[in-house]
């Protein structure tokens, strides 16, 4: 394993952003930024041994600050949407920042993705931590968060989340990487398998309504591997509302998904201890320049965001996102790469 650190440019207020890159003996590497605890690059070998960067990103800190796409960022305090940017907990109503119409998305106007973290190298991992102060974006209590990015010898990225607060607060952490196993083009030809029998119905604002719909007999059925583009254009109200896939899948177990590309022969397996995963086909991605001058385009990547079910405060029966004061949150998600 080899670790190198370098400057990643400055934010608009002059603050310098740092990068750490961890490379394994196979040549695979991860690059993480202290801005947003962001996975800036993830390079893995294809079937011919050539390295492919399989996540979208930018070349400089200023672009991460400028754009609101959450590319590769750590999302918190609560990932995805909360209706009407409010929740009540222990009899108290908390107002959150509304940054998606009237709703709250991915932690607010300045979520964890737009914060500077403390970052250090630790063995075979890159560790990012920060204290989210009481009242940040409307959330109650101080919350200590630590995200560890491990790269294994056999090309798996393991992300480990730990958090603890001094007051009861909702927490739902995820990583917002956009995967493209070809390193460019759209993901419509990628093959996807998702181990879920049901998914959350979304309303017009992509908020879960509380109803769980069976995937069977719908374009949402990825229980057997299917091309992402196969049914994405189907006349299904759930697809029409979201402009494609942008839904929480209710995972059947720890094996969440397999994504693969015939073009490069790269296969990615996703495993998690969380109950849900947002399958988002980049429908809202606007065309703009990304890393190495490569254009980022609509449906140019797929997000597989492991998470608790979104909008849980408003949906009876969803797993609670509340982390009690002094309790420890610990969660792990693995993205394991191989070739075929
Ligand atoms: C959400 C999308 C949202 C995107 C923002 C995804 O997690 O589900 O609705 O537009 O993040 O980049």
mmCIF file of N, CA and C in Angstrom, residues 143-146 161-165 171 173 323 327-330:
data_model
loop_
_atom_site.group_PDB
_atom_site.id
_atom_site.type_symbol
_atom_site.label_atom_id
_atom_site.label_comp_id
_atom_site.label_asym_id
_atom_site.label_seq_id
_atom_site.Cartn_x
_atom_site.Cartn_y
_atom_site.Cartn_z
ATOM 1 N N UNK A 143 -22.791 16.523 16.973
ATOM 2 C CA UNK A 143 -22.644 15.151 16.469
ATOM 3 C C UNK A 143 -21.203 14.959 15.991
ATOM 4 N N UNK A 144 -20.530 13.979 16.559
ATOM 5 C CA UNK A 144 -19.168 13.623 16.113
ATOM 6 C C UNK A 144 -19.288 12.556 15.043
ATOM 7 N N UNK A 145 -18.676 12.778 13.901
ATOM 8 C CA UNK A 145 -18.800 11.833 12.794
ATOM 9 C C UNK A 145 -17.423 11.417 12.319
ATOM 10 N N UNK A 146 -17.282 10.155 12.004
ATOM 11 C CA UNK A 146 -16.013 9.653 11.479
ATOM 12 C C UNK A 146 -16.315 8.713 10.310
ATOM 13 N N UNK A 161 -18.739 4.021 8.764
ATOM 14 C CA UNK A 161 -19.274 5.242 9.370
ATOM 15 C C UNK A 161 -19.442 5.044 10.874
ATOM 16 N N UNK A 162 -19.005 6.032 11.647
ATOM 17 C CA UNK A 162 -19.264 6.047 13.082
ATOM 18 C C UNK A 162 -19.771 7.429 13.451
ATOM 19 N N UNK A 163 -20.724 7.478 14.355
ATOM 20 C CA UNK A 163 -21.226 8.781 14.802
ATOM 21 C C UNK A 163 -21.771 8.650 16.210
ATOM 22 N N UNK A 164 -21.682 9.763 16.917
ATOM 23 C CA UNK A 164 -22.242 9.814 18.262
ATOM 24 C C UNK A 164 -22.607 11.255 18.584
ATOM 25 N N UNK A 165 -23.786 11.452 19.179
ATOM 26 C CA UNK A 165 -24.236 12.808 19.485
ATOM 27 C C UNK A 165 -24.505 12.983 20.960
ATOM 28 N N UNK A 171 -29.939 10.736 12.068
ATOM 29 C CA UNK A 171 -28.684 10.596 11.324
ATOM 30 C C UNK A 171 -28.900 9.543 10.245
ATOM 31 N N UNK A 173 -26.321 8.516 7.136
ATOM 32 C CA UNK A 173 -25.105 8.844 6.389
ATOM 33 C C UNK A 173 -24.967 7.948 5.173
ATOM 34 N N UNK A 323 -30.813 8.706 16.298
ATOM 35 C CA UNK A 323 -29.686 8.213 17.081
ATOM 36 C C UNK A 323 -29.828 8.850 18.458
ATOM 37 N N UNK A 327 -25.556 7.218 22.193
ATOM 38 C CA UNK A 327 -25.533 5.931 21.488
ATOM 39 C C UNK A 327 -24.565 6.023 20.321
ATOM 40 N N UNK A 328 -23.996 4.895 19.927
ATOM 41 C CA UNK A 328 -23.023 4.935 18.841
ATOM 42 C C UNK A 328 -23.628 4.364 17.561
ATOM 43 N N UNK A 329 -23.509 5.127 16.484
ATOM 44 C CA UNK A 329 -23.921 4.606 15.176
ATOM 45 C C UNK A 329 -22.688 3.986 14.539
ATOM 46 N N UNK A 330 -22.844 2.786 14.008
ATOM 47 C CA UNK A 330 -21.749 2.142 13.279
ATOM 48 C C UNK A 330 -22.356 1.450 12.074
#
